[in-house]
Amino acid sequence: AISPSGKAVAFVAISGGKRQIWVVPLDGGGPQALTKDDVDHFDPRWAPDSKSLIYFANNTIWEIAAAGGDARKLVDALGPGDLSRDGKLAFFRRDGDGVELMVDGRTVAKLPGSGTYSNLRWSPDDKKIGYLQDMKVMVVSASGGDPIEAAQGLTVQGFAWAPDNSGLIVSSIAPTRGELWFVPRVEGRTPWQLTFGELSYESPDISPAGSLVVSRRGLSGQASDADIVMFSGLKW
């Protein structure tokens, strides 16, 4: 996750056998672990002012300062959440046999109880919310309504909204790797592929200024560990 200021990247890496949240500044300096407790932590997302982050651990969404310190519990949740540009928290919660998509305590959509929900992402204008449901991108109005599938024909590992709201940058899983695609929001236009080659590009995120960060993973015969790379001039 790249900060709205474009000055730092948060990511998850294993330390001591557990997934921890780390932050690395882009103007120099090494990565620093924000979390160190003995549980797994997932999906860091930045606050609009870039001064804090939220993450998911132990069925709870937490907030922690970007400089470190004690985490503060925000809400019990089914999975990771996301913050809008004006600070509204979107998250999933269990509702009987189903699932609800919530925004600050208000129900936006009622969803089937079966399946896996992840990768909540607000649109740049805060009018829509996207998420993954069983590796499909679904989009729903933040004011409520029925979700629609936004990247038909692609098996999606992760996605981010283009900062100009023109479409989605998605990591689509091919048989052996993830490639980045651009999915335009204009009806009738087909997606097109942005990356090619022998590396797998996963978990894209993009800053308001258009800097795209992704996790890059080697394939067979290469290192299995991932690194993080940034595309500063990628066009779509």
PDB file of C-alpha atoms in Angstrom, residues 29-215:
ATOM      1  CA  GLY A  29      16.096   4.491   4.830  1.00  0.00           C
ATOM      2  CA  GLY A  30      15.332   0.887   5.599  1.00  0.00           C
ATOM      3  CA  PRO A  31      11.993  -0.753   6.394  1.00  0.00           C
ATOM      4  CA  GLN A  32      10.652  -0.561   9.943  1.00  0.00           C
ATOM      5  CA  ALA A  33       8.267  -3.065  11.549  1.00  0.00           C
ATOM      6  CA  LEU A  34       5.147  -1.376  12.946  1.00  0.00           C
ATOM      7  CA  THR A  35       3.731  -4.546  14.515  1.00  0.00           C
ATOM      8  CA  LYS A  36       5.575  -7.180  16.524  1.00  0.00           C
ATOM      9  CA  ASP A  37       2.921  -9.099  18.469  1.00  0.00           C
ATOM     10  CA  ASP A  38       2.588 -12.865  17.982  1.00  0.00           C
ATOM     11  CA  VAL A  39      -0.333 -12.947  15.505  1.00  0.00           C
ATOM     12  CA  ASP A  40      -0.662 -12.590  11.738  1.00  0.00           C
ATOM     13  CA  HIS A  41      -1.397  -9.107  10.352  1.00  0.00           C
ATOM     14  CA  PHE A  42      -2.949  -8.416   6.942  1.00  0.00           C
ATOM     15  CA  ASP A  43      -3.655  -5.763   4.308  1.00  0.00           C
ATOM     16  CA  PRO A  44      -2.330  -2.407   5.549  1.00  0.00           C
ATOM     17  CA  ARG A  45      -4.217   0.627   4.243  1.00  0.00           C
ATOM     18  CA  TRP A  46      -3.295   4.282   4.780  1.00  0.00           C
ATOM     19  CA  ALA A  47      -5.341   7.023   6.387  1.00  0.00           C
ATOM     20  CA  PRO A  48      -6.004  10.008   4.080  1.00  0.00           C
ATOM     21  CA  ASP A  49      -3.406  12.175   5.849  1.00  0.00           C
ATOM     22  CA  SER A  50      -0.703   9.454   5.590  1.00  0.00           C
ATOM     23  CA  LYS A  51      -0.095   9.708   9.358  1.00  0.00           C
ATOM     24  CA  SER A  52      -1.581   6.339  10.309  1.00  0.00           C
ATOM     25  CA  LEU A  53      -2.582   2.975   8.865  1.00  0.00           C
ATOM     26  CA  ILE A  54      -5.253   0.378   9.446  1.00  0.00           C
ATOM     27  CA  TYR A  55      -4.747  -3.382   9.247  1.00  0.00           C
ATOM     28  CA  PHE A  56      -6.574  -6.637  10.032  1.00  0.00           C
ATOM     29  CA  ALA A  57      -5.599  -9.076  12.796  1.00  0.00           C
ATOM     30  CA  ASN A  58      -7.510 -11.400  15.135  1.00  0.00           C
ATOM     31  CA  ASN A  59     -10.894 -10.680  13.478  1.00  0.00           C
ATOM     32  CA  THR A  60     -10.412  -6.978  14.194  1.00  0.00           C
ATOM     33  CA  ILE A  61      -9.449  -3.854  12.255  1.00  0.00           C
ATOM     34  CA  TRP A  62      -6.787  -1.840  14.071  1.00  0.00           C
ATOM     35  CA  GLU A  63      -5.242   1.590  13.570  1.00  0.00           C
ATOM     36  CA  ILE A  64      -1.593   2.414  14.251  1.00  0.00           C
ATOM     37  CA  ALA A  65       0.499   5.541  13.746  1.00  0.00           C
ATOM     38  CA  ALA A  66       2.859   5.437  10.766  1.00  0.00           C
ATOM     39  CA  ALA A  67       5.681   6.313  13.168  1.00  0.00           C
ATOM     40  CA  GLY A  68       4.822   3.298  15.363  1.00  0.00           C
ATOM     41  CA  GLY A  69       3.330   2.931  18.818  1.00  0.00           C
ATOM     42  CA  ASP A  70       0.344   1.141  20.314  1.00  0.00           C
ATOM     43  CA  ALA A  71      -2.439   0.000  18.002  1.00  0.00           C
ATOM     44  CA  ARG A  72      -6.032   1.102  18.601  1.00  0.00           C
ATOM     45  CA  LYS A  73      -8.992  -1.209  17.995  1.00  0.00           C
ATOM     46  CA  LEU A  74     -11.515   0.185  15.514  1.00  0.00           C
ATOM     47  CA  VAL A  75     -14.097  -2.558  14.904  1.00  0.00           C
ATOM     48  CA  ASP A  76     -14.665  -6.312  14.825  1.00  0.00           C
ATOM     49  CA  ALA A  77     -14.698  -7.434  11.206  1.00  0.00           C
ATOM     50  CA  LEU A  78     -14.734 -10.403   8.882  1.00  0.00           C
ATOM     51  CA  GLY A  79     -11.647  -9.230   7.005  1.00  0.00           C
ATOM     52  CA  PRO A  80      -9.502  -6.204   6.109  1.00  0.00           C
ATOM     53  CA  GLY A  81     -11.079  -2.787   5.499  1.00  0.00           C
ATOM     54  CA  ASP A  82     -10.292   0.440   3.677  1.00  0.00           C
ATOM     55  CA  LEU A  83     -10.532   4.167   4.387  1.00  0.00           C
ATOM     56  CA  SER A  84     -12.116   6.678   2.019  1.00  0.00           C
ATOM     57  CA  ARG A  85     -10.532  10.028   1.172  1.00  0.00           C
ATOM     58  CA  ASP A  86     -12.727  11.633   3.827  1.00  0.00           C
ATOM     59  CA  GLY A  87     -11.945   8.988   6.445  1.00  0.00           C
ATOM     60  CA  LYS A  88     -14.952   6.633   6.270  1.00  0.00           C
ATOM     61  CA  LEU A  89     -14.182   3.011   7.153  1.00  0.00           C
ATOM     62  CA  ALA A  90     -15.543   0.266   4.894  1.00  0.00           C
ATOM     63  CA  PHE A  91     -15.456  -3.295   6.211  1.00  0.00           C
ATOM     64  CA  PHE A  92     -17.187  -6.676   6.086  1.00  0.00           C
ATOM     65  CA  ARG A  93     -18.996  -8.244   9.007  1.00  0.00           C
ATOM     66  CA  ARG A  94     -20.911 -11.468   9.509  1.00  0.00           C
ATOM     67  CA  ASP A  95     -24.705 -11.120   9.665  1.00  0.00           C
ATOM     68  CA  GLY A  96     -26.327 -14.428  10.561  1.00  0.00           C
ATOM     69  CA  ASP A  97     -25.764 -16.713   7.587  1.00  0.00           C
ATOM     70  CA  GLY A  98     -24.771 -13.807   5.356  1.00  0.00           C
ATOM     71  CA  VAL A  99     -22.234 -11.006   5.075  1.00  0.00           C
ATOM     72  CA  GLU A 100     -22.753  -7.254   5.212  1.00  0.00           C
ATOM     73  CA  LEU A 101     -20.604  -4.571   3.629  1.00  0.00           C
ATOM     74  CA  MET A 102     -20.563  -1.722   6.130  1.00  0.00           C
ATOM     75  CA  VAL A 103     -19.491   1.928   6.045  1.00  0.00           C
ATOM     76  CA  ASP A 104     -19.126   3.480   9.485  1.00  0.00           C
ATOM     77  CA  GLY A 105     -21.923   1.308  10.878  1.00  0.00           C
ATOM     78  CA  ARG A 106     -24.262   1.698   7.872  1.00  0.00           C
ATOM     79  CA  THR A 107     -25.139  -1.319   5.707  1.00  0.00           C
ATOM     80  CA  VAL A 108     -24.187  -0.753   2.060  1.00  0.00           C
ATOM     81  CA  ALA A 109     -24.872  -4.252   0.699  1.00  0.00           C
ATOM     82  CA  LYS A 110     -26.035  -7.647   1.933  1.00  0.00           C
ATOM     83  CA  LEU A 111     -23.941 -10.443   0.436  1.00  0.00           C
ATOM     84  CA  PRO A 112     -24.050 -14.259   0.363  1.00  0.00           C
ATOM     85  CA  GLY A 113     -22.510 -15.993   3.364  1.00  0.00           C
ATOM     86  CA  SER A 114     -20.552 -18.446   1.227  1.00  0.00           C
ATOM     87  CA  GLY A 115     -17.355 -17.376  -0.495  1.00  0.00           C
ATOM     88  CA  THR A 116     -14.289 -15.312   0.356  1.00  0.00           C
ATOM     89  CA  TYR A 117     -14.335 -11.500   0.582  1.00  0.00           C
ATOM     90  CA  SER A 118     -11.188  -9.357   0.485  1.00  0.00           C
ATOM     91  CA  ASN A 119      -9.359  -6.385  -1.063  1.00  0.00           C
ATOM     92  CA  LEU A 120     -11.853  -3.636  -0.162  1.00  0.00           C
ATOM     93  CA  ARG A 121     -10.990  -0.464  -2.097  1.00  0.00           C
ATOM     94  CA  TRP A 122     -12.754   2.912  -2.240  1.00  0.00           C
ATOM     95  CA  SER A 123     -12.918   4.634  -5.617  1.00  0.00           C
ATOM     96  CA  PRO A 124     -10.998   7.938  -5.916  1.00  0.00           C
ATOM     97  CA  ASP A 125     -14.226   9.966  -5.753  1.00  0.00           C
ATOM     98  CA  ASP A 126     -15.511   7.971  -2.727  1.00  0.00           C
ATOM     99  CA  LYS A 127     -18.704   7.132  -4.644  1.00  0.00           C
ATOM    100  CA  LYS A 128     -18.061   3.418  -5.138  1.00  0.00           C
ATOM    101  CA  ILE A 129     -16.473   0.523  -3.271  1.00  0.00           C
ATOM    102  CA  GLY A 130     -14.756  -2.379  -4.966  1.00  0.00           C
ATOM    103  CA  TYR A 131     -13.870  -5.730  -3.446  1.00  0.00           C
ATOM    104  CA  LEU A 132     -12.905  -9.267  -4.372  1.00  0.00           C
ATOM    105  CA  GLN A 133     -15.452 -12.053  -4.045  1.00  0.00           C
ATOM    106  CA  ASP A 134     -13.900 -15.406  -4.911  1.00  0.00           C
ATOM    107  CA  MET A 135     -11.325 -13.756  -7.204  1.00  0.00           C
ATOM    108  CA  LYS A 136     -13.935 -11.648  -9.013  1.00  0.00           C
ATOM    109  CA  VAL A 137     -13.963  -7.836  -8.798  1.00  0.00           C
ATOM    110  CA  MET A 138     -17.307  -6.580  -7.570  1.00  0.00           C
ATOM    111  CA  VAL A 139     -18.277  -2.888  -7.392  1.00  0.00           C
ATOM    112  CA  VAL A 140     -21.150  -1.334  -5.461  1.00  0.00           C
ATOM    113  CA  SER A 141     -22.315   2.239  -4.906  1.00  0.00           C
ATOM    114  CA  ALA A 142     -21.227   3.624  -1.531  1.00  0.00           C
ATOM    115  CA  SER A 143     -24.813   4.788  -1.053  1.00  0.00           C
ATOM    116  CA  GLY A 144     -26.092   1.214  -1.422  1.00  0.00           C
ATOM    117  CA  GLY A 145     -27.370  -1.065  -4.137  1.00  0.00           C
ATOM    118  CA  ASP A 146     -26.585  -4.298  -5.921  1.00  0.00           C
ATOM    119  CA  PRO A 147     -22.924  -5.149  -6.654  1.00  0.00           C
ATOM    120  CA  ILE A 148     -21.890  -5.743 -10.265  1.00  0.00           C
ATOM    121  CA  GLU A 149     -18.888  -7.616 -11.642  1.00  0.00           C
ATOM    122  CA  ALA A 150     -16.316  -5.194 -13.038  1.00  0.00           C
ATOM    123  CA  ALA A 151     -13.605  -7.358 -14.631  1.00  0.00           C
ATOM    124  CA  GLN A 152     -15.435 -10.193 -16.345  1.00  0.00           C
ATOM    125  CA  GLY A 153     -13.269 -12.934 -17.801  1.00  0.00           C
ATOM    126  CA  LEU A 154     -10.305 -12.279 -15.493  1.00  0.00           C
ATOM    127  CA  THR A 155      -9.327 -14.277 -12.400  1.00  0.00           C
ATOM    128  CA  VAL A 156      -8.186 -11.481 -10.113  1.00  0.00           C
ATOM    129  CA  GLN A 157      -5.639 -11.666  -7.284  1.00  0.00           C
ATOM    130  CA  GLY A 158      -5.720  -7.941  -6.425  1.00  0.00           C
ATOM    131  CA  PHE A 159      -6.696  -4.576  -7.889  1.00  0.00           C
ATOM    132  CA  ALA A 160      -6.469  -0.806  -7.470  1.00  0.00           C
ATOM    133  CA  TRP A 161      -8.530   2.073  -8.850  1.00  0.00           C
ATOM    134  CA  ALA A 162      -6.845   4.311 -11.397  1.00  0.00           C
ATOM    135  CA  PRO A 163      -6.421   7.731  -9.723  1.00  0.00           C
ATOM    136  CA  ASP A 164      -8.403   9.477 -12.475  1.00  0.00           C
ATOM    137  CA  ASN A 165     -11.268   6.993 -11.897  1.00  0.00           C
ATOM    138  CA  SER A 166     -11.025   5.789 -15.505  1.00  0.00           C
ATOM    139  CA  GLY A 167     -10.778   2.110 -14.600  1.00  0.00           C
ATOM    140  CA  LEU A 168      -9.062  -0.578 -12.548  1.00  0.00           C
ATOM    141  CA  ILE A 169      -5.527  -1.929 -12.562  1.00  0.00           C
ATOM    142  CA  VAL A 170      -5.875  -5.629 -11.762  1.00  0.00           C
ATOM    143  CA  SER A 171      -3.494  -8.510 -11.171  1.00  0.00           C
ATOM    144  CA  SER A 172      -5.022 -11.362 -13.143  1.00  0.00           C
ATOM    145  CA  ILE A 173      -3.747 -14.839 -12.369  1.00  0.00           C
ATOM    146  CA  ALA A 174      -2.734 -16.804 -15.452  1.00  0.00           C
ATOM    147  CA  PRO A 175      -1.796 -20.494 -15.139  1.00  0.00           C
ATOM    148  CA  THR A 176       1.651 -19.653 -13.725  1.00  0.00           C
ATOM    149  CA  ARG A 177       1.852 -15.937 -12.923  1.00  0.00           C
ATOM    150  CA  GLY A 178       0.042 -12.674 -12.278  1.00  0.00           C
ATOM    151  CA  GLU A 179      -0.009 -10.059 -15.032  1.00  0.00           C
ATOM    152  CA  LEU A 180      -1.282  -6.502 -14.711  1.00  0.00           C
ATOM    153  CA  TRP A 181      -4.262  -5.482 -16.815  1.00  0.00           C
ATOM    154  CA  PHE A 182      -6.179  -2.259 -17.208  1.00  0.00           C
ATOM    155  CA  VAL A 183      -9.960  -2.642 -17.077  1.00  0.00           C
ATOM    156  CA  PRO A 184     -11.656   0.541 -18.394  1.00  0.00           C
ATOM    157  CA  ARG A 185     -14.902   1.692 -16.839  1.00  0.00           C
ATOM    158  CA  VAL A 186     -16.315   2.703 -20.225  1.00  0.00           C
ATOM    159  CA  GLU A 187     -18.843   0.092 -21.312  1.00  0.00           C
ATOM    160  CA  GLY A 188     -17.868  -1.762 -24.446  1.00  0.00           C
ATOM    161  CA  ARG A 189     -14.107  -1.256 -24.120  1.00  0.00           C
ATOM    162  CA  THR A 190     -12.097  -4.421 -23.551  1.00  0.00           C
ATOM    163  CA  PRO A 191      -9.295  -4.781 -20.940  1.00  0.00           C
ATOM    164  CA  TRP A 192      -5.703  -4.670 -22.113  1.00  0.00           C
ATOM    165  CA  GLN A 193      -2.530  -6.171 -20.688  1.00  0.00           C
ATOM    166  CA  LEU A 194       0.103  -3.885 -19.112  1.00  0.00           C
ATOM    167  CA  THR A 195       2.924  -6.306 -18.198  1.00  0.00           C
ATOM    168  CA  PHE A 196       4.508  -9.261 -19.972  1.00  0.00           C
ATOM    169  CA  GLY A 197       7.363 -11.579 -19.101  1.00  0.00           C
ATOM    170  CA  GLU A 198       8.617 -14.167 -16.651  1.00  0.00           C
ATOM    171  CA  LEU A 199       7.729 -12.428 -13.388  1.00  0.00           C
ATOM    172  CA  SER A 200       4.470 -12.425 -11.439  1.00  0.00           C
ATOM    173  CA  TYR A 201       3.017  -9.018 -10.495  1.00  0.00           C
ATOM    174  CA  GLU A 202       0.601  -9.099  -7.554  1.00  0.00           C
ATOM    175  CA  SER A 203      -1.245  -6.851  -5.057  1.00  0.00           C
ATOM    176  CA  PRO A 204      -1.147  -3.554  -6.998  1.00  0.00           C
ATOM    177  CA  ASP A 205      -1.716  -0.219  -5.280  1.00  0.00           C
ATOM    178  CA  ILE A 206      -1.513   3.279  -6.699  1.00  0.00           C
ATOM    179  CA  SER A 207      -1.027   6.772  -5.271  1.00  0.00           C
ATOM    180  CA  PRO A 208      -3.193   9.803  -6.176  1.00  0.00           C
ATOM    181  CA  ALA A 209      -0.256  11.030  -8.297  1.00  0.00           C
ATOM    182  CA  GLY A 210      -0.179   7.797 -10.295  1.00  0.00           C
ATOM    183  CA  SER A 211       2.799   5.917  -8.819  1.00  0.00           C
ATOM    184  CA  LEU A 212       1.991   2.201  -8.972  1.00  0.00           C
ATOM    185  CA  VAL A 213       3.538  -0.270  -6.515  1.00  0.00           C
ATOM    186  CA  VAL A 214       3.289  -4.045  -6.867  1.00  0.00           C
ATOM    187  CA  SER A 215       4.687  -7.158  -5.278  1.00  0.00           C
TER     188      SER A 215
END
